[in-house]
PDB file of C-alpha atoms in Angstrom:
ATOM      1  CA  MET A  23      -0.980  19.441 -45.285  1.00 38.00           C
ATOM      2  CA  ARG A  24       0.967  16.967 -43.200  1.00 42.00           C
ATOM      3  CA  ARG A  25       4.138  15.966 -45.283  1.00 43.00           C
ATOM      4  CA  LYS A  26       4.126  11.821 -45.841  1.00 45.00           C
ATOM      5  CA  LEU A  27       7.229   9.996 -44.790  1.00 45.00           C
ATOM      6  CA  VAL A  28       8.648   8.118 -46.969  1.00 63.00           C
ATOM      7  CA  MET A  29      11.808   6.604 -45.652  1.00 76.00           C
ATOM      8  CA  SER A  30      14.178   7.995 -42.879  1.00 93.00           C
ATOM      9  CA  LEU A  31      16.713   7.500 -40.421  1.00 98.00           C
ATOM     10  CA  ILE A  32      15.393   8.503 -36.781  1.00 98.00           C
ATOM     11  CA  VAL A  33      19.016   9.018 -34.274  1.00 98.00           C
ATOM     12  CA  LEU A  34      18.306   9.321 -30.624  1.00 98.00           C
ATOM     13  CA  ILE A  35      21.694  10.747 -29.194  1.00 98.00           C
ATOM     14  CA  GLY A  36      22.681  10.809 -25.737  1.00 96.00           C
ATOM     15  CA  ALA A  37      24.529   9.652 -22.984  1.00 92.00           C
ATOM     16  CA  GLN A  38      24.037   6.294 -21.110  1.00 91.00           C
ATOM     17  CA  ALA A  39      20.804   5.907 -19.588  1.00 91.00           C
ATOM     18  CA  VAL A  40      18.997   9.220 -20.611  1.00 94.00           C
ATOM     19  CA  GLY A  41      16.569   6.946 -21.949  1.00 94.00           C
ATOM     20  CA  LYS A  42      16.708   6.839 -26.075  1.00 95.00           C
ATOM     21  CA  MET A  43      15.984   3.279 -25.716  1.00 94.00           C
ATOM     22  CA  THR A  44      12.313   3.613 -24.388  1.00 95.00           C
ATOM     23  CA  VAL A  45      11.955   6.698 -26.459  1.00 97.00           C
ATOM     24  CA  GLY A  46      12.833   4.355 -28.993  1.00 97.00           C
ATOM     25  CA  LYS A  47      10.123   2.074 -28.542  1.00 95.00           C
ATOM     26  CA  GLU A  48       7.549   4.546 -27.749  1.00 96.00           C
ATOM     27  CA  LEU A  49       8.199   5.992 -31.127  1.00 97.00           C
ATOM     28  CA  GLU A  50       8.304   1.917 -33.165  1.00 96.00           C
ATOM     29  CA  LYS A  51       4.419   1.862 -31.599  1.00 95.00           C
ATOM     30  CA  ARG A  52       3.737   5.044 -32.978  1.00 96.00           C
ATOM     31  CA  ILE A  53       5.169   5.644 -36.416  1.00 95.00           C
ATOM     32  CA  ASP A  54       6.080   2.988 -39.056  1.00 94.00           C
ATOM     33  CA  GLY A  55       9.439   2.358 -37.812  1.00 96.00           C
ATOM     34  CA  LYS A  56      11.886  -0.315 -36.299  1.00 97.00           C
ATOM     35  CA  LEU A  57      14.019   0.243 -33.384  1.00 97.00           C
ATOM     36  CA  LEU A  58      17.795  -0.003 -33.711  1.00 97.00           C
ATOM     37  CA  PHE A  59      19.090   0.482 -29.922  1.00 93.00           C
ATOM     38  CA  ASN A  60      22.824   0.872 -29.572  1.00 89.00           C
ATOM     39  CA  HIS A  61      23.880  -2.247 -27.616  1.00 87.00           C
ATOM     40  CA  GLN A  62      21.912  -4.873 -29.993  1.00 92.00           C
ATOM     41  CA  THR A  63      24.898  -4.978 -32.295  1.00 93.00           C
ATOM     42  CA  ILE A  64      27.487  -4.004 -29.498  1.00 92.00           C
ATOM     43  CA  ASP A  65      26.464  -7.127 -27.497  1.00 91.00           C
ATOM     44  CA  LEU A  66      25.989  -9.589 -30.238  1.00 92.00           C
ATOM     45  CA  PHE A  67      29.392  -9.661 -30.933  1.00 95.00           C
ATOM     46  CA  ALA A  68      30.571  -8.603 -27.078  1.00 92.00           C
ATOM     47  CA  ASN A  69      29.291 -12.167 -26.400  1.00 92.00           C
ATOM     48  CA  TYR A  70      32.056 -13.603 -28.453  1.00 96.00           C
ATOM     49  CA  LEU A  71      34.836 -11.127 -28.024  1.00 96.00           C
ATOM     50  CA  GLY A  72      34.273  -9.329 -24.940  1.00 92.00           C
ATOM     51  CA  TYR A  73      34.175  -5.062 -25.097  1.00 90.00           C
ATOM     52  CA  ASN A  74      37.262  -4.366 -26.862  1.00 94.00           C
ATOM     53  CA  HIS A  75      38.271  -1.982 -30.374  1.00 95.00           C
ATOM     54  CA  HIS A  76      37.437  -5.747 -32.246  1.00 97.00           C
ATOM     55  CA  THR A  77      33.560  -5.766 -31.051  1.00 95.00           C
ATOM     56  CA  PHE A  78      33.327  -1.883 -31.293  1.00 93.00           C
ATOM     57  CA  SER A  79      34.889  -1.891 -35.136  1.00 95.00           C
ATOM     58  CA  LEU A  80      32.370  -4.605 -35.969  1.00 96.00           C
ATOM     59  CA  SER A  81      29.185  -2.956 -34.356  1.00 95.00           C
ATOM     60  CA  ASP A  82      29.908   0.133 -36.227  1.00 94.00           C
ATOM     61  CA  SER A  83      30.535  -1.929 -39.686  1.00 95.00           C
ATOM     62  CA  THR A  84      27.621  -3.969 -39.307  1.00 96.00           C
ATOM     63  CA  ARG A  85      25.480  -0.610 -38.464  1.00 96.00           C
ATOM     64  CA  LYS A  86      26.528   1.147 -41.343  1.00 97.00           C
ATOM     65  CA  GLU A  87      26.282  -1.596 -43.568  1.00 97.00           C
ATOM     66  CA  LEU A  88      22.539  -1.978 -42.842  1.00 97.00           C
ATOM     67  CA  PHE A  89      22.059   1.758 -43.245  1.00 98.00           C
ATOM     68  CA  LYS A  90      23.247   1.263 -46.710  1.00 97.00           C
ATOM     69  CA  ALA A  91      21.272  -2.149 -47.530  1.00 97.00           C
ATOM     70  CA  PHE A  92      17.849  -0.632 -45.898  1.00 97.00           C
ATOM     71  CA  VAL A  93      18.584   2.303 -48.408  1.00 96.00           C
ATOM     72  CA  ALA A  94      19.036  -0.124 -51.559  1.00 95.00           C
ATOM     73  CA  ASN A  95      16.016  -1.873 -50.749  1.00 94.00           C
ATOM     74  CA  LYS A  96      14.124   1.087 -50.733  1.00 91.00           C
ATOM     75  CA  GLY A  97      10.420  -0.824 -51.418  1.00 89.00           C
ATOM     76  CA  ASN A  98      10.715  -3.533 -50.111  1.00 93.00           C
ATOM     77  CA  ASN A  99      11.511  -3.165 -46.524  1.00 95.00           C
ATOM     78  CA  THR A 100       9.579  -4.472 -43.554  1.00 95.00           C
ATOM     79  CA  THR A 101       9.590  -0.539 -41.900  1.00 95.00           C
ATOM     80  CA  GLU A 102       9.568   3.050 -43.581  1.00 95.00           C
ATOM     81  CA  SER A 103      12.278   4.079 -40.807  1.00 96.00           C
ATOM     82  CA  ILE A 104      15.108   3.178 -38.427  1.00 98.00           C
ATOM     83  CA  ILE A 105      15.342   4.572 -35.452  1.00 98.00           C
ATOM     84  CA  PHE A 106      18.498   3.966 -33.758  1.00 98.00           C
ATOM     85  CA  THR A 107      20.426   5.140 -30.564  1.00 97.00           C
ATOM     86  CA  VAL A 108      23.326   6.051 -29.911  1.00 96.00           C
ATOM     87  CA  LEU A 109      26.213   7.387 -27.386  1.00 94.00           C
ATOM     88  CA  VAL A 110      28.310  10.526 -28.880  1.00 93.00           C
ATOM     89  CA  ALA A 111      31.015  12.371 -27.159  1.00 94.00           C
ATOM     90  CA  PHE A 112      30.508  15.733 -29.432  1.00 96.00           C
ATOM     91  CA  ASN A 113      34.637  16.568 -28.479  1.00 94.00           C
ATOM     92  CA  GLN A 114      35.256  13.270 -30.686  1.00 94.00           C
ATOM     93  CA  ALA A 115      35.884  13.890 -34.355  1.00 96.00           C
ATOM     94  CA  SER A 116      35.432  10.153 -34.742  1.00 94.00           C
ATOM     95  CA  ASP A 117      32.091  10.279 -33.473  1.00 95.00           C
ATOM     96  CA  ILE A 118      30.980  13.330 -35.284  1.00 97.00           C
ATOM     97  CA  ASP A 119      32.228  11.656 -38.349  1.00 97.00           C
ATOM     98  CA  PHE A 120      30.167   8.378 -37.833  1.00 96.00           C
ATOM     99  CA  LEU A 121      27.027   9.999 -37.407  1.00 97.00           C
ATOM    100  CA  LYS A 122      27.887  12.633 -40.447  1.00 98.00           C
ATOM    101  CA  GLU A 123      28.260   9.012 -42.781  1.00 98.00           C
ATOM    102  CA  ILE A 124      25.281   7.205 -41.600  1.00 98.00           C
ATOM    103  CA  ALA A 125      23.118  10.518 -42.290  1.00 98.00           C
ATOM    104  CA  ASN A 126      25.103  10.562 -45.920  1.00 98.00           C
ATOM    105  CA  THR A 127      23.709   7.138 -46.452  1.00 98.00           C
ATOM    106  CA  PHE A 128      20.240   8.435 -46.682  1.00 97.00           C
ATOM    107  CA  LEU A 129      20.853  12.035 -47.417  1.00 97.00           C
ATOM    108  CA  GLU A 130      22.389  10.857 -50.704  1.00 96.00           C
ATOM    109  CA  GLU A 131      19.515   9.505 -52.069  1.00 94.00           C
ATOM    110  CA  ASP A 132      17.246  12.400 -50.938  1.00 94.00           C
ATOM    111  CA  GLU A 133      15.754  10.215 -47.597  1.00 95.00           C
ATOM    112  CA  ASP A 134      14.784  12.536 -43.972  1.00 96.00           C
ATOM    113  CA  VAL A 135      17.200  12.293 -41.526  1.00 98.00           C
ATOM    114  CA  TYR A 136      16.052  13.396 -38.084  1.00 98.00           C
ATOM    115  CA  PHE A 137      18.783  13.846 -35.073  1.00 98.00           C
ATOM    116  CA  ILE A 138      16.735  14.362 -31.496  1.00 98.00           C
ATOM    117  CA  GLU A 139      19.725  14.463 -28.922  1.00 98.00           C
ATOM    118  CA  LEU A 140      18.147  13.431 -24.938  1.00 98.00           C
ATOM    119  CA  VAL A 141      19.506  15.320 -22.346  1.00 96.00           C
ATOM    120  CA  SER A 142      18.750  14.665 -18.204  1.00 95.00           C
ATOM    121  CA  ASN A 143      20.446  15.492 -15.041  1.00 91.00           C
ATOM    122  CA  ILE A 144      22.548  13.258 -13.722  1.00 87.00           C
ATOM    123  CA  SER A 145      20.962  11.962 -10.776  1.00 86.00           C
ATOM    124  CA  VAL A 146      17.724  11.120 -12.949  1.00 87.00           C
ATOM    125  CA  ARG A 147      20.341   8.672 -15.015  1.00 86.00           C
ATOM    126  CA  LEU A 148      21.645   7.256 -12.458  1.00 85.00           C
ATOM    127  CA  GLU A 149      17.888   6.088 -11.349  1.00 83.00           C
ATOM    128  CA  ARG A 150      17.261   5.304 -14.934  1.00 77.00           C
ATOM    129  CA  ASN A 151      20.281   3.285 -15.197  1.00 73.00           C
ATOM    130  CA  LYS A 152      18.580   0.519 -12.722  1.00 74.00           C
ATOM    131  CA  GLN A 153      15.364   0.412 -14.644  1.00 74.00           C
ATOM    132  CA  GLU A 154      13.843  -3.481 -14.886  1.00 70.00           C
ATOM    133  CA  SER A 155      13.676  -2.642 -19.165  1.00 71.00           C
ATOM    134  CA  ARG A 156      17.130  -1.268 -19.201  1.00 67.00           C
ATOM    135  CA  LEU A 157      18.994  -4.212 -17.170  1.00 58.00           C
ATOM    136  CA  LEU A 158      16.911  -7.079 -19.143  1.00 66.00           C
ATOM    137  CA  ALA A 159      18.099  -5.492 -22.850  1.00 61.00           C
ATOM    138  CA  LYS A 160      21.737  -4.896 -21.929  1.00 66.00           C
ATOM    139  CA  PRO A 161      23.569  -7.669 -20.117  1.00 66.00           C
ATOM    140  CA  SER A 162      26.836  -5.489 -19.782  1.00 64.00           C
ATOM    141  CA  LYS A 163      24.401  -3.002 -17.690  1.00 64.00           C
ATOM    142  CA  ARG A 164      23.590  -5.510 -14.785  1.00 64.00           C
ATOM    143  CA  ASP A 165      26.665  -5.152 -12.747  1.00 66.00           C
ATOM    144  CA  LEU A 166      25.284  -1.813 -11.669  1.00 70.00           C
ATOM    145  CA  VAL A 167      28.373  -0.732  -9.397  1.00 67.00           C
ATOM    146  CA  PHE A 168      30.249  -0.884 -12.934  1.00 62.00           C
ATOM    147  CA  SER A 169      27.489   0.952 -15.013  1.00 74.00           C
ATOM    148  CA  GLU A 170      27.081   3.294 -12.055  1.00 72.00           C
ATOM    149  CA  ASN A 171      30.809   4.191 -12.305  1.00 74.00           C
ATOM    150  CA  GLU A 172      30.462   3.974 -16.154  1.00 77.00           C
ATOM    151  CA  VAL A 173      27.665   6.925 -15.631  1.00 73.00           C
ATOM    152  CA  LEU A 174      29.757   8.746 -13.403  1.00 75.00           C
ATOM    153  CA  THR A 175      33.230   8.639 -15.215  1.00 81.00           C
ATOM    154  CA  SER A 176      32.109   9.115 -18.605  1.00 80.00           C
ATOM    155  CA  TYR A 177      30.006  12.261 -17.560  1.00 74.00           C
ATOM    156  CA  GLU A 178      33.084  13.849 -16.014  1.00 76.00           C
ATOM    157  CA  LYS A 179      35.836  12.660 -18.836  1.00 83.00           C
ATOM    158  CA  HIS A 180      33.687  13.385 -22.180  1.00 88.00           C
ATOM    159  CA  GLN A 181      31.354  15.895 -23.794  1.00 94.00           C
ATOM    160  CA  LEU A 182      28.296  13.798 -23.840  1.00 92.00           C
ATOM    161  CA  GLU A 183      25.529  16.519 -24.403  1.00 95.00           C
ATOM    162  CA  SER A 184      26.035  19.222 -27.058  1.00 97.00           C
ATOM    163  CA  LYS A 185      26.715  23.138 -26.003  1.00 95.00           C
ATOM    164  CA  GLY A 186      23.791  25.633 -26.725  1.00 95.00           C
ATOM    165  CA  ASN A 187      23.125  25.466 -30.291  1.00 95.00           C
ATOM    166  CA  GLU A 188      25.866  23.185 -31.079  1.00 97.00           C
ATOM    167  CA  LEU A 189      23.474  20.077 -32.613  1.00 98.00           C
ATOM    168  CA  SER A 190      21.917  22.205 -35.328  1.00 97.00           C
ATOM    169  CA  ALA A 191      25.272  23.908 -36.094  1.00 98.00           C
ATOM    170  CA  LEU A 192      26.859  20.813 -36.495  1.00 98.00           C
ATOM    171  CA  PHE A 193      24.592  19.022 -38.742  1.00 98.00           C
ATOM    172  CA  GLU A 194      21.564  21.307 -39.860  1.00 98.00           C
ATOM    173  CA  PRO A 195      24.031  22.958 -42.716  1.00 98.00           C
ATOM    174  CA  LEU A 196      24.006  18.992 -44.196  1.00 97.00           C
ATOM    175  CA  GLY A 197      20.328  19.416 -44.540  1.00 97.00           C
ATOM    176  CA  ILE A 198      19.595  17.031 -40.972  1.00 98.00           C
ATOM    177  CA  HIS A 199      16.494  18.292 -38.945  1.00 98.00           C
ATOM    178  CA  CYS A 200      17.344  18.348 -35.417  1.00 98.00           C
ATOM    179  CA  LEU A 201      15.811  18.478 -32.197  1.00 98.00           C
ATOM    180  CA  LYS A 202      17.232  18.623 -28.555  1.00 98.00           C
ATOM    181  CA  ILE A 203      15.190  17.450 -25.646  1.00 98.00           C
ATOM    182  CA  ASP A 204      15.603  17.907 -21.721  1.00 97.00           C
ATOM    183  CA  ASN A 205      13.518  14.748 -21.122  1.00 96.00           C
ATOM    184  CA  THR A 206      14.332  15.233 -17.421  1.00 96.00           C
ATOM    185  CA  SER A 207      11.000  15.274 -15.912  1.00 96.00           C
ATOM    186  CA  LEU A 208       9.127  13.554 -19.673  1.00 96.00           C
ATOM    187  CA  SER A 209       7.759  10.420 -20.143  1.00 96.00           C
ATOM    188  CA  PRO A 210       8.823   8.368 -23.088  1.00 96.00           C
ATOM    189  CA  GLU A 211       5.450   8.538 -24.086  1.00 97.00           C
ATOM    190  CA  SER A 212       5.463  12.300 -23.959  1.00 97.00           C
ATOM    191  CA  VAL A 213       9.029  12.842 -25.228  1.00 97.00           C
ATOM    192  CA  SER A 214       8.170  10.590 -28.361  1.00 97.00           C
ATOM    193  CA  GLU A 215       5.031  12.924 -28.997  1.00 97.00           C
ATOM    194  CA  ILE A 216       7.202  15.977 -28.992  1.00 97.00           C
ATOM    195  CA  ILE A 217       9.457  14.046 -31.830  1.00 97.00           C
ATOM    196  CA  ILE A 218       6.435  13.342 -34.207  1.00 96.00           C
ATOM    197  CA  GLU A 219       4.747  16.745 -33.468  1.00 96.00           C
ATOM    198  CA  LYS A 220       7.370  18.224 -34.537  1.00 96.00           C
ATOM    199  CA  PHE A 221       8.483  16.565 -37.519  1.00 95.00           C
ATOM    200  CA  GLU A 222       4.963  15.155 -38.951  1.00 92.00           C
ATOM    201  CA  LEU A 223       6.164  12.367 -38.317  1.00 89.00           C
ATOM    202  CA  LYS A 224       2.296  10.333 -38.578  1.00 73.00           C
TER     203      LYS A 224
END
């Protein structure tokens, strides 16, 4: 018998233009979940403050408060799951702490948390960076010279992909379900189906 998904947090982790938002949109069609992609909260505040530490601090706190309210409002929410996308530097303790904190909001109430890491090679990510759906949803990416440089420089400076079984080692002991997918040659539809089948989300 398949386990019924009652309420959960599904986090799609990965570098810029790896396909988190498009996979999230496909998941949204297939399960009782709503997407919150990374730039929705960032761009909300950047529209007034620009891209600086004030913006990122407000963005982080807004997400955390939303997740807390979602758990507290169980039974009255408009969806069973939040599908959240985020970029993580695995060599930054603050990023790992952020993931643990948002997961604990759900885990402490005995709700499921799923971390799915998407990885693709750099050439594919540079192509995806120019996709119309990405540019429409994310105003800061429309300057392609800037956004392509961001993809390349962050790839060189930060560990934006887990090494080996790092994802599972970090988070599975906490009770978080983990999966890493190389979606270089996979469509968003295929990736979403892999996630659904793996975790029996239907």
